[in-house]
Tab-separated table of C-alpha atoms and ligand atoms in Angstrom:
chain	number	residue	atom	x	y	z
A	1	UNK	CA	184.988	140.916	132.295
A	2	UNK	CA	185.360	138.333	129.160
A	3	UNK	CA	182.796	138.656	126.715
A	4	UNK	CA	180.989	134.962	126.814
A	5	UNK	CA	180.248	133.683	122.979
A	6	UNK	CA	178.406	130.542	122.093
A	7	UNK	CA	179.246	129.092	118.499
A	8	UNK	CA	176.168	128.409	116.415
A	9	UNK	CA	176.154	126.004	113.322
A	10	UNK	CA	173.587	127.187	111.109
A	11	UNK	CA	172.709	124.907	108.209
A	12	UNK	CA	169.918	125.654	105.579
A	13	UNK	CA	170.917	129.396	105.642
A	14	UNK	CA	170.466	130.065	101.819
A	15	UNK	CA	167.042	129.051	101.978
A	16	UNK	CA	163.898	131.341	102.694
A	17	UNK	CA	163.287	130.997	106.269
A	18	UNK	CA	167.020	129.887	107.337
A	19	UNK	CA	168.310	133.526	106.012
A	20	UNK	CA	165.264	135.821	106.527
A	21	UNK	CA	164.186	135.061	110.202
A	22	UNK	CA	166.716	132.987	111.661
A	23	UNK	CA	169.962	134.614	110.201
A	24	UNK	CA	168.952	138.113	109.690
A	25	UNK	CA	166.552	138.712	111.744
A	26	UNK	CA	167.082	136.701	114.998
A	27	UNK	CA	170.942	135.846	115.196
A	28	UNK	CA	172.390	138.745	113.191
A	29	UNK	CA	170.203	140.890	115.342
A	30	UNK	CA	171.137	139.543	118.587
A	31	UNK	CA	174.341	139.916	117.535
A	32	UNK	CA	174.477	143.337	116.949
A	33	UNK	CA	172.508	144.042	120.135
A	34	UNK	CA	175.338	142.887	121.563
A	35	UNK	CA	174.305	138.711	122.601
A	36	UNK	CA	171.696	137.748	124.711
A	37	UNK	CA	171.647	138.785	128.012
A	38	UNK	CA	171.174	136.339	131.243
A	39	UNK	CA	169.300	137.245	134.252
A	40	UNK	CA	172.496	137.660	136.099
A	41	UNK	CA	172.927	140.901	133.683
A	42	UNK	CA	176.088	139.118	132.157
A	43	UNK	CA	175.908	138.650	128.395
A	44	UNK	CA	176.516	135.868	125.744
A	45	UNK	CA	177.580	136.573	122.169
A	46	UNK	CA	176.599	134.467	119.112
A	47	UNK	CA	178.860	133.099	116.781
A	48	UNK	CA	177.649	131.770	113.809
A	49	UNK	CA	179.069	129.414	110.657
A	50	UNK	CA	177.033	129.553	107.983
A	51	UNK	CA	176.809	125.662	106.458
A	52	UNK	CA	174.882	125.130	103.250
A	53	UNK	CA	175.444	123.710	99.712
A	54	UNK	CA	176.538	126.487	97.367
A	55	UNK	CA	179.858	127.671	98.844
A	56	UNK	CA	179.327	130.976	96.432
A	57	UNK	CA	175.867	131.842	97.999
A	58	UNK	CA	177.602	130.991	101.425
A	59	UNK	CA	180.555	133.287	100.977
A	60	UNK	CA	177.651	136.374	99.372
A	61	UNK	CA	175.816	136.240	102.434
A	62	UNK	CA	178.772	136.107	104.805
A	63	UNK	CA	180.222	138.880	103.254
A	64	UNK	CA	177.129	140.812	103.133
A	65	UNK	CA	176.971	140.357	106.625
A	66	UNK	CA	180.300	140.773	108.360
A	67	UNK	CA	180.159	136.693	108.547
A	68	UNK	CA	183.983	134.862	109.650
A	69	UNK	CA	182.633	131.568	108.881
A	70	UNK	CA	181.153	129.610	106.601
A	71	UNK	CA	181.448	125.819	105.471
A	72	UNK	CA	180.110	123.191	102.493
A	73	UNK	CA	181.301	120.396	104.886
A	74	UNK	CA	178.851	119.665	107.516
A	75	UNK	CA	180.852	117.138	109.372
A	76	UNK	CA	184.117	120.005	109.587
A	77	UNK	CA	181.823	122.569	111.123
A	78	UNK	CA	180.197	119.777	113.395
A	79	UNK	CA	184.066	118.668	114.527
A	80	UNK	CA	184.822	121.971	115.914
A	81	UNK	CA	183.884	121.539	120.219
A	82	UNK	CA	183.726	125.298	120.483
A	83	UNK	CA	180.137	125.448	118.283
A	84	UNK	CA	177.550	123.807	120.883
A	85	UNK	CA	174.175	124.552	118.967
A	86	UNK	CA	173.468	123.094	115.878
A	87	UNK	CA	170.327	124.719	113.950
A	88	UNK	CA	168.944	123.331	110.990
A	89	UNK	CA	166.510	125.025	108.246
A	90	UNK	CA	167.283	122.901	105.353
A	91	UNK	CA	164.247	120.957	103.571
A	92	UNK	CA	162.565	119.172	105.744
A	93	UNK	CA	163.221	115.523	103.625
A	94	UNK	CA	167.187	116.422	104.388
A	95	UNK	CA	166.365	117.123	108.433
A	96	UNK	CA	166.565	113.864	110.507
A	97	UNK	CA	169.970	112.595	108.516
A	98	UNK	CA	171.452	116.142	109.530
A	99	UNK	CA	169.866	116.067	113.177
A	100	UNK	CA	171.156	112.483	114.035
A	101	UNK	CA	174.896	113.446	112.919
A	102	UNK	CA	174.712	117.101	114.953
A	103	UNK	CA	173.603	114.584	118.437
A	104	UNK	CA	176.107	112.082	117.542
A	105	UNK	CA	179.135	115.163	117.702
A	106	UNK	CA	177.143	116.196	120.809
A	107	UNK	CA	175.775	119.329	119.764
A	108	UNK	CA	172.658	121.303	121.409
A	109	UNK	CA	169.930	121.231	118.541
A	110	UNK	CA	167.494	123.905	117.355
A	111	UNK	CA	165.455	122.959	114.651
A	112	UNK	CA	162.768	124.486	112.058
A	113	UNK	CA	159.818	122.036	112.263
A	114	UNK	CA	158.542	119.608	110.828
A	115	UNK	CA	161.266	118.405	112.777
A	116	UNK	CA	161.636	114.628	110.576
A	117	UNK	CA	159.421	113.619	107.949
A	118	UNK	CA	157.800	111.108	109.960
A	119	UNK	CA	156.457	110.448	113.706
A	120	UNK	CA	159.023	107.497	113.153
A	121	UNK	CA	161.676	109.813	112.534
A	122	UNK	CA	160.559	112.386	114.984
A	123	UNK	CA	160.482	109.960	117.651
A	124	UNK	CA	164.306	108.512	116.192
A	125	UNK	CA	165.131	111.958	117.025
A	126	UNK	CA	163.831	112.460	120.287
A	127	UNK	CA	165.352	109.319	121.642
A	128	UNK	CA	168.699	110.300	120.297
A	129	UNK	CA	168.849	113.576	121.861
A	130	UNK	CA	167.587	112.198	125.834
A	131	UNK	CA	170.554	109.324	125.215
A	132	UNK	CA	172.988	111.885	124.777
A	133	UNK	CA	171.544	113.814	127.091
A	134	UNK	CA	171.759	117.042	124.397
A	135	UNK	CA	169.187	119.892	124.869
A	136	UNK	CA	166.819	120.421	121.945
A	137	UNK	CA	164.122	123.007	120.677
A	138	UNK	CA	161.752	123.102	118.198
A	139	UNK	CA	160.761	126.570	116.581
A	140	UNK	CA	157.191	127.296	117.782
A	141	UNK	CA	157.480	130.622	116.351
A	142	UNK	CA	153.997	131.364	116.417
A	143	UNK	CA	153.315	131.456	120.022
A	144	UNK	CA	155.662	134.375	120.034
A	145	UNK	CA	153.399	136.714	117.904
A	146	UNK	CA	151.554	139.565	119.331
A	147	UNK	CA	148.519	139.063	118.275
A	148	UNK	CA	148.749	135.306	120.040
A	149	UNK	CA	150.384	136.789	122.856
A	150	UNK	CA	147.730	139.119	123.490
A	151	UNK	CA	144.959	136.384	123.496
A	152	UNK	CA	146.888	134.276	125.536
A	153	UNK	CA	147.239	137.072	127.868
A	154	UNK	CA	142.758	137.077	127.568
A	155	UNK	CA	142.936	133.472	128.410
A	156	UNK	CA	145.059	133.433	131.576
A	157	UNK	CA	143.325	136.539	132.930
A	158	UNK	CA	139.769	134.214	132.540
A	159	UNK	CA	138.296	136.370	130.586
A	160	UNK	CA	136.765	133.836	128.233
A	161	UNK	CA	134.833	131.957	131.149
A	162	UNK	CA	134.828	128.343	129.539
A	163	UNK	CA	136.149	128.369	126.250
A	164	UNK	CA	133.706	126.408	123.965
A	165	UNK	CA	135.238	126.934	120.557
A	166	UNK	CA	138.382	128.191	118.018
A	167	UNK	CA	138.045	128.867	114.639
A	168	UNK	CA	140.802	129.901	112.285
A	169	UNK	CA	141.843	130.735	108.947
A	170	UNK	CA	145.010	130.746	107.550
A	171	UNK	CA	145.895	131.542	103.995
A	172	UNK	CA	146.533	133.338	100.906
A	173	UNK	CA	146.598	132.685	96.977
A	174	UNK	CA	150.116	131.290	96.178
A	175	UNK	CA	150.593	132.041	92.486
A	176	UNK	CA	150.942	128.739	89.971
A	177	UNK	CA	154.153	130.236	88.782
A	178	UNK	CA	152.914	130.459	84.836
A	179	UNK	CA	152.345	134.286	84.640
A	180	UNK	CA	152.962	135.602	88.003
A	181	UNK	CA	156.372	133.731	89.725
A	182	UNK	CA	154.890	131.722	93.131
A	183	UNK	CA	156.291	133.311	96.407
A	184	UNK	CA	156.768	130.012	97.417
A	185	UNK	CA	159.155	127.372	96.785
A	186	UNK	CA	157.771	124.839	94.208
A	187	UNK	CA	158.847	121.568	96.516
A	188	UNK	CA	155.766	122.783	99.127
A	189	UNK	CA	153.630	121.543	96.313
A	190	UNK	CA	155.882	117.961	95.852
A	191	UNK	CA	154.763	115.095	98.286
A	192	UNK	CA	157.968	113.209	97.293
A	193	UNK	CA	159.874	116.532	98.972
A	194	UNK	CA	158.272	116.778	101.765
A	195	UNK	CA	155.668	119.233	100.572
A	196	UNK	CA	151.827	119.858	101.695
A	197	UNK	CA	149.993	122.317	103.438
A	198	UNK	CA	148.596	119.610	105.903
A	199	UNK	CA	152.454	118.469	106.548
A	200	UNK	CA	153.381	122.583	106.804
A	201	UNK	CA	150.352	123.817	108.668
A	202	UNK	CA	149.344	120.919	111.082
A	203	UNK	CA	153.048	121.067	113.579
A	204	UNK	CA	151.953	124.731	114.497
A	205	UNK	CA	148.579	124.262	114.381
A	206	UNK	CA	149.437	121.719	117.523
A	207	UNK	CA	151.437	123.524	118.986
A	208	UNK	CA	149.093	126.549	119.003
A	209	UNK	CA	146.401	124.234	120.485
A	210	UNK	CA	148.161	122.839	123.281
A	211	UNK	CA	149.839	125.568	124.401
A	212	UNK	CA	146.920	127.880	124.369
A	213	UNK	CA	143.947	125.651	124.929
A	214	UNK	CA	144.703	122.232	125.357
A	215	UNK	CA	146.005	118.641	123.786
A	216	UNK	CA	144.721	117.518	120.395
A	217	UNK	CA	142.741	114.456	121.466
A	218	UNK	CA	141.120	113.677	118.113
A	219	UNK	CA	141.146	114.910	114.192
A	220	UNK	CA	139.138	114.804	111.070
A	221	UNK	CA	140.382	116.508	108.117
A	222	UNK	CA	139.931	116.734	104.927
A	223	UNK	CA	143.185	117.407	102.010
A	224	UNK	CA	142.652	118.436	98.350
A	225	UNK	CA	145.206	119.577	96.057
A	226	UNK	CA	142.929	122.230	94.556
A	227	UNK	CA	145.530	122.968	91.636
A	228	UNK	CA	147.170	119.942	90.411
A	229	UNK	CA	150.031	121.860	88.048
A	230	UNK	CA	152.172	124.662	88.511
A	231	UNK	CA	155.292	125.860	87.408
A	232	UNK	CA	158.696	126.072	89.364
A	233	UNK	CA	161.483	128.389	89.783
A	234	UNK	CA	162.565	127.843	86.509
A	235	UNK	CA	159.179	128.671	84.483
A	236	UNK	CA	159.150	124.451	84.020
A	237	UNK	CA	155.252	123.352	84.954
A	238	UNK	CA	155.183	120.132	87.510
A	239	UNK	CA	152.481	118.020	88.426
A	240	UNK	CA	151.433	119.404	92.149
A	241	UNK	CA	151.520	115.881	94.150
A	242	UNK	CA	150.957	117.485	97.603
A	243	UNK	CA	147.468	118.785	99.324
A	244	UNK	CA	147.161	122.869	99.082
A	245	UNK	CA	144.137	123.220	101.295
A	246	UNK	CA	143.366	121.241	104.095
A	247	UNK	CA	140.337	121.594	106.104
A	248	UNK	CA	140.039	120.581	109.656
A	249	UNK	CA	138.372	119.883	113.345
A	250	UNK	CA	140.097	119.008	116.148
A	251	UNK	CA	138.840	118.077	119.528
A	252	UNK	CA	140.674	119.006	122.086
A	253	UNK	CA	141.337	118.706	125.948
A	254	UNK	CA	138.531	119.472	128.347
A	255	UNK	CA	135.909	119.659	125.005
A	256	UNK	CA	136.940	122.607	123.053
A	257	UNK	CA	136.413	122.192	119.140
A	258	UNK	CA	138.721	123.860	117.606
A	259	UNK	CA	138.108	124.476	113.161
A	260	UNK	CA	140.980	125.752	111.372
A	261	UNK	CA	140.733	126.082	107.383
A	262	UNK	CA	144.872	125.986	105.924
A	263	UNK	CA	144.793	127.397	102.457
A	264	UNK	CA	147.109	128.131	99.837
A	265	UNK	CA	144.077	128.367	97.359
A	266	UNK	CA	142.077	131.861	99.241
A	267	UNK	CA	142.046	135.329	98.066
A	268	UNK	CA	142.004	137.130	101.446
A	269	UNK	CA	139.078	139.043	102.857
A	270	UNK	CA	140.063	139.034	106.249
A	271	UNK	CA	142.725	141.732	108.236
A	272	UNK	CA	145.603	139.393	108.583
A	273	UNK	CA	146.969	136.063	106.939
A	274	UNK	CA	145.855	134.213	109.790
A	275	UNK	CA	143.090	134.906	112.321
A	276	UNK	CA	141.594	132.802	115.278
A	277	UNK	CA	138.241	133.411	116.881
A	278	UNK	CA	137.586	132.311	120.414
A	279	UNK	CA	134.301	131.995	121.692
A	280	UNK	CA	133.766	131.646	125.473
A	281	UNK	CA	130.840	131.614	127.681
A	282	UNK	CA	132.244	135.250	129.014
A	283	UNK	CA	133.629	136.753	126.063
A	284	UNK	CA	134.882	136.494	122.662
A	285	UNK	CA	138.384	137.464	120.924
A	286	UNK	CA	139.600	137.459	117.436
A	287	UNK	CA	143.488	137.419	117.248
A	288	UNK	CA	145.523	137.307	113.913
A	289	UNK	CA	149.499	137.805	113.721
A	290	UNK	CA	149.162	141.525	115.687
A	291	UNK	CA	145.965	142.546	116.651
A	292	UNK	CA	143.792	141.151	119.082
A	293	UNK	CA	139.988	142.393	119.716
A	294	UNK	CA	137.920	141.178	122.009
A	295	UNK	CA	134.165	141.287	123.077
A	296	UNK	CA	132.696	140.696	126.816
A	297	UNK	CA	129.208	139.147	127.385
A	298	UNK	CA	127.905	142.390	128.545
A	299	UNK	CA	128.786	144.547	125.328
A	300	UNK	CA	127.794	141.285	123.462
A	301	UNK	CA	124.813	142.427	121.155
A	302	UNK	CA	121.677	140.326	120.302
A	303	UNK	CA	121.488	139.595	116.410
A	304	UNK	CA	117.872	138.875	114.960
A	305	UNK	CA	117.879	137.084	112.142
A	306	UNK	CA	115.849	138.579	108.997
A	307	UNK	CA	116.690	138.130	105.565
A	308	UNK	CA	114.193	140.922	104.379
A	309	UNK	CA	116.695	143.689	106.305
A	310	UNK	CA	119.424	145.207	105.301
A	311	UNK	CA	122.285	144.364	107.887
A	312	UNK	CA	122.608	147.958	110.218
A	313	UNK	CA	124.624	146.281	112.882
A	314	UNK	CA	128.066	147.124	112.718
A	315	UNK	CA	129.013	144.417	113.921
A	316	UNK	CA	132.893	145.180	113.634
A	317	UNK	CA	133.149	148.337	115.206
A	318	UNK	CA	131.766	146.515	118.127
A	319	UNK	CA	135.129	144.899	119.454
A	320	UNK	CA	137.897	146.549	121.850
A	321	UNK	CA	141.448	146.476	120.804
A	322	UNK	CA	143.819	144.671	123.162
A	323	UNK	CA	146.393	147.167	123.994
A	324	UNK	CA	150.254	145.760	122.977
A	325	UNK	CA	150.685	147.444	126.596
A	326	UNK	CA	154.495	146.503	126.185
A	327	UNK	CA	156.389	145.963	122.796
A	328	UNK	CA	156.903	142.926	121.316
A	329	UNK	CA	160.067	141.469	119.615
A	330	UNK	CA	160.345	139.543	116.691
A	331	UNK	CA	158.852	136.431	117.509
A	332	UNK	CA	161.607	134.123	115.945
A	333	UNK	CA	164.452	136.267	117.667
A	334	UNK	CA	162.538	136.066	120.917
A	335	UNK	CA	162.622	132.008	120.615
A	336	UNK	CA	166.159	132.159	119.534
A	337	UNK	CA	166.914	134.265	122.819
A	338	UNK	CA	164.972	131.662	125.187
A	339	UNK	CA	166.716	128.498	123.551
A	340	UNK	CA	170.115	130.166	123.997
A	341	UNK	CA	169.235	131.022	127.710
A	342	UNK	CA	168.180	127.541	128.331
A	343	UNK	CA	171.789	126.004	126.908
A	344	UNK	CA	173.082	128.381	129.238
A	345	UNK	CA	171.159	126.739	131.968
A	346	UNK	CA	169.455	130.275	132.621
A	347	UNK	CA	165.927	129.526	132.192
A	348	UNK	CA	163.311	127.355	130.333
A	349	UNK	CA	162.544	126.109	127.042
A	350	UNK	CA	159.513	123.376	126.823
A	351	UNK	CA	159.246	123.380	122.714
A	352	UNK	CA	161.193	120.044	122.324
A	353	UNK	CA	162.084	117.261	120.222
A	354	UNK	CA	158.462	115.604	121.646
A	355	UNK	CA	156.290	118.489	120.911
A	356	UNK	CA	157.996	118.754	117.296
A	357	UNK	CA	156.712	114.701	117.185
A	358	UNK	CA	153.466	115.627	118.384
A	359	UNK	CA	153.336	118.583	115.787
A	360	UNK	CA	153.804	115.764	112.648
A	361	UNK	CA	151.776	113.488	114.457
A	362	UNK	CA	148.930	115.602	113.698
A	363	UNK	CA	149.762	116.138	110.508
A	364	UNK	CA	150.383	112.390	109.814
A	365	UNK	CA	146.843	112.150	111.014
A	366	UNK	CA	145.210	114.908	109.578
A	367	UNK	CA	146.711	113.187	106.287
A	368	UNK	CA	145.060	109.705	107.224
A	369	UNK	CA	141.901	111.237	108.473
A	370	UNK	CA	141.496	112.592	104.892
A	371	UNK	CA	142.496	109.511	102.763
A	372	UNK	CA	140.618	107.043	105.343
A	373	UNK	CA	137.510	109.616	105.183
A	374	UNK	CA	137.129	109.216	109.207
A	375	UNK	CA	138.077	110.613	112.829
A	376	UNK	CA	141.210	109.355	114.249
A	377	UNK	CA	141.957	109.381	117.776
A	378	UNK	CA	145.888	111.071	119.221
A	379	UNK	CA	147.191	108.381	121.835
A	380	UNK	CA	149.903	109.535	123.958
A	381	UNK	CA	152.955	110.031	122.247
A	382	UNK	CA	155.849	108.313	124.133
A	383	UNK	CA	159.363	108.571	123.038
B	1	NAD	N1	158.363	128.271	111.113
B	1	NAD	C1	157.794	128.658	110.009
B	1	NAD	O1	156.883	129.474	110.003
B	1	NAD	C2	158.238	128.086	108.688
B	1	NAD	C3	157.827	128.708	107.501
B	1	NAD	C4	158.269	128.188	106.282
B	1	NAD	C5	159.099	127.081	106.257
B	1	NAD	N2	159.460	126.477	107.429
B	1	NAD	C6	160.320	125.280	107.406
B	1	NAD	O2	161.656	125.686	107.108
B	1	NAD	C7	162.278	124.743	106.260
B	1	NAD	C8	162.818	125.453	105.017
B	1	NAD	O3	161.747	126.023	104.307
B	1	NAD	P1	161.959	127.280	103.326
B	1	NAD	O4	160.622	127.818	103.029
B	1	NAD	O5	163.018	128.195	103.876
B	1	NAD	O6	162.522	126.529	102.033
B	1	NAD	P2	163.621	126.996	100.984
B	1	NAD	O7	163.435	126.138	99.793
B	1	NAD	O8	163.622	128.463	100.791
B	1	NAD	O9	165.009	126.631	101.695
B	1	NAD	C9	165.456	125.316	101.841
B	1	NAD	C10	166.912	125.266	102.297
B	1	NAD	O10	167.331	123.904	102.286
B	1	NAD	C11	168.424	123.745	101.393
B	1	NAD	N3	168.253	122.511	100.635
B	1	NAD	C12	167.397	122.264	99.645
B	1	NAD	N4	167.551	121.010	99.195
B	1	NAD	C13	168.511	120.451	99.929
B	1	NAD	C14	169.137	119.191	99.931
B	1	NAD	N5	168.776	118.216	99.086
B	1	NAD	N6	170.106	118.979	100.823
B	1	NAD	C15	170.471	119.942	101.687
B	1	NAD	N7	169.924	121.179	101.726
B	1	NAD	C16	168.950	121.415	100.845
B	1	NAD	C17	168.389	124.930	100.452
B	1	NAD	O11	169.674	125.175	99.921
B	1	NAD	C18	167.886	126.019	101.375
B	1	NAD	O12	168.946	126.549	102.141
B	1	NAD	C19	161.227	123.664	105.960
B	1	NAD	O13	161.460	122.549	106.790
B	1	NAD	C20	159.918	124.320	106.321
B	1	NAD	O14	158.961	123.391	106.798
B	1	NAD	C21	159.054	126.969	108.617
């Protein structure tokens, strides 16, 4: 039987997340598993072209990689019928332009988020894609991780009862770049290129909430740039225009207050970058990026409060581990698998071009919220 293959046109593959997860790690990989396979037990084969700016970083990695094809010409790789999935992980100021040209050539899209720079742009986007009647995804990568796949597996089993409340903290201490190098790229910290935490943070935070516990209904944040200079990729210092911390509350679906703290400005005291506690009327569960613990009302302990005591409770060592009870894939490559599956009409993919607009709808609020110093209320988002 003929080997099905399904040309890919990735663009943004020099960059951090474009070559780590999405090249190596997800399409590289699924190539050398051998494609994707379909529930008929039949197989399809990726074929990527590598698009990007530098044609001599293009040609390194391509070569590195056992690559055929590679272009600086966006609009050559986008005129060739046989490559039906355009994916984009360029900056995110570059995105919509790039989007709108891949839909006009009637390409499938799969897109890093924030998927425009604007709800405007998002929704530009959206309508775009239904009129040409093109499939599109937006990565929700985070969904796919175990530790979130092992609370959501608490949550549809019931074992929170009613879920009152989520709080989470995400970050880490990003180096200013004077005398240790940042480990991130200097424009996250330039409004006028699409930087921000709030901007960053805020599309998965939504997509988090509504897939796990319900639809952001309101926000109230509050966005500081903590550390207004730092120093680029070239040792050169630059004013830091865009928030690194944001701190929010969101209020969400059926009453569940959800609190999630974004840093870029923490030192870490915590087991993972990012952790979530749930606390239900049944039970409780803390889930980061892999682990998962969880604590029923009946092993629940009952804290006293007294300040002249030294703490004796170890209160830690009284969670259970969620068992993986399975193994779990890397979470991009997993995405990457369903989105192909779905272009081959072989299964689902919800994450689209709406929930991306959602995802910078929140941060568009989060971002007002903070400069208007009050609560603002999600309508429907309509395309
Ligand atoms: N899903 C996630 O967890 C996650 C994490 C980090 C970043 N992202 C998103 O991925 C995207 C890329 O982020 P990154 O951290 O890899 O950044 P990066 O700076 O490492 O890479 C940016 C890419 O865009 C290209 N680029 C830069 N300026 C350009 C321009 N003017 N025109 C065309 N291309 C240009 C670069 O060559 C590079 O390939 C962003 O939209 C970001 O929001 C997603």
């Amino acid at each position: 039987m003929e080997q099905k293959s399904i040309g890919i046109i990735m663009n943004g593959v020099t960059g951090r997340m474009g070559y780590r997860q999405h090249l190596v790690r997800s399409i590289l990989a699924i190539r050398d598993q051998g494609g994707v396979e379909l529930s008929d037990g039949s197989r399809v084969q990726v074929d990527p072209v590598l698009v990007g700016r530098s044609a001599a970083k293009l040609q390194e990695i391509a070569d590195q990689h056992g690559v055929q094809r590679w272009t600086t010409d966006l609009d050559e790789a986008l005129a060739n019928t046989g490559d039906t999935i355009y994916f984009d992980a360029q900056l995110t100021t570059v995105r919509e332009d790039s989007i709108l040209r891949a839909i006009a050539a009637g390409k499938n899209i799969y897109t890093e988020k924030p998927i425009a720079v604007s709800v405007e742009g998002s929704l530009r986007l959206a309508r775009a894609a239904a009129q040409a009647g093109v499939k599109n995804g937006v990565v929700h990568d985070k969904l796919y991780l175990p530790g979130l796949l092992k609370l959501k597996r608490l949550i549809d089993s019931g074992f929170f009862g009613r879920i009152l409340s989520v709080r989470g903290e995400f970050g880490y201490w990003v180096f200013e770049g004077d005398w240790q190098q940042a480990q991130r790229p200097s424009w996250n910290y330039r409004a006028q290129d699409g930087g921000g935490i709030t901007t960053d943070m805020f599309c998965h935070w939504n997509y988090v909430l509504e897939n796990l516990f319900g639809q952001v209904e309101a926000v109230t944040a509050k966005t500081v740039t903590h550390i207004p200079e730092r120093w680029d990729e070239h040792g050169k210092p630059y004013p830091a225009t865009a928030d690194d911390a944001a701190y929010g509350i969101f209020e969400l679906a059926g009453g569940i207050i959800a609190q999630l703290n974004s840093s870029w400005t923490v030192r870490v005291h915590r087991d993972e970058l990012v952790e979530f506690q749930v606390d239900g009327t049944e039970g409780s569960a803390v889930a980061g990026l892999h682990q998962c613990v969880a604590q029923h009302r009946t092993a629940t302990p009952k804290p006293v409060w007294n300040p002249d005591l030294v703490e004796t409770e170890p209160f830690r060592d009284q969670w259970l581990p969620v068992p993986d009870n399975g193994e779990f894939a890397n979470g991009f490559k997993a995405q990457w698998e369903q989105f192909i599956r779905f272009v081959e009409n072989d299964g689902e993919h919800p994450y689209d071009f709406l929930a991306g607009a959602r995802g910078v709808r929140l941060a568009e609020a989060g971002l007002a919220s903070s400069a208007q110093g009050r609560r603002i209320e999600l309508k429907a988002l309509k395309p």
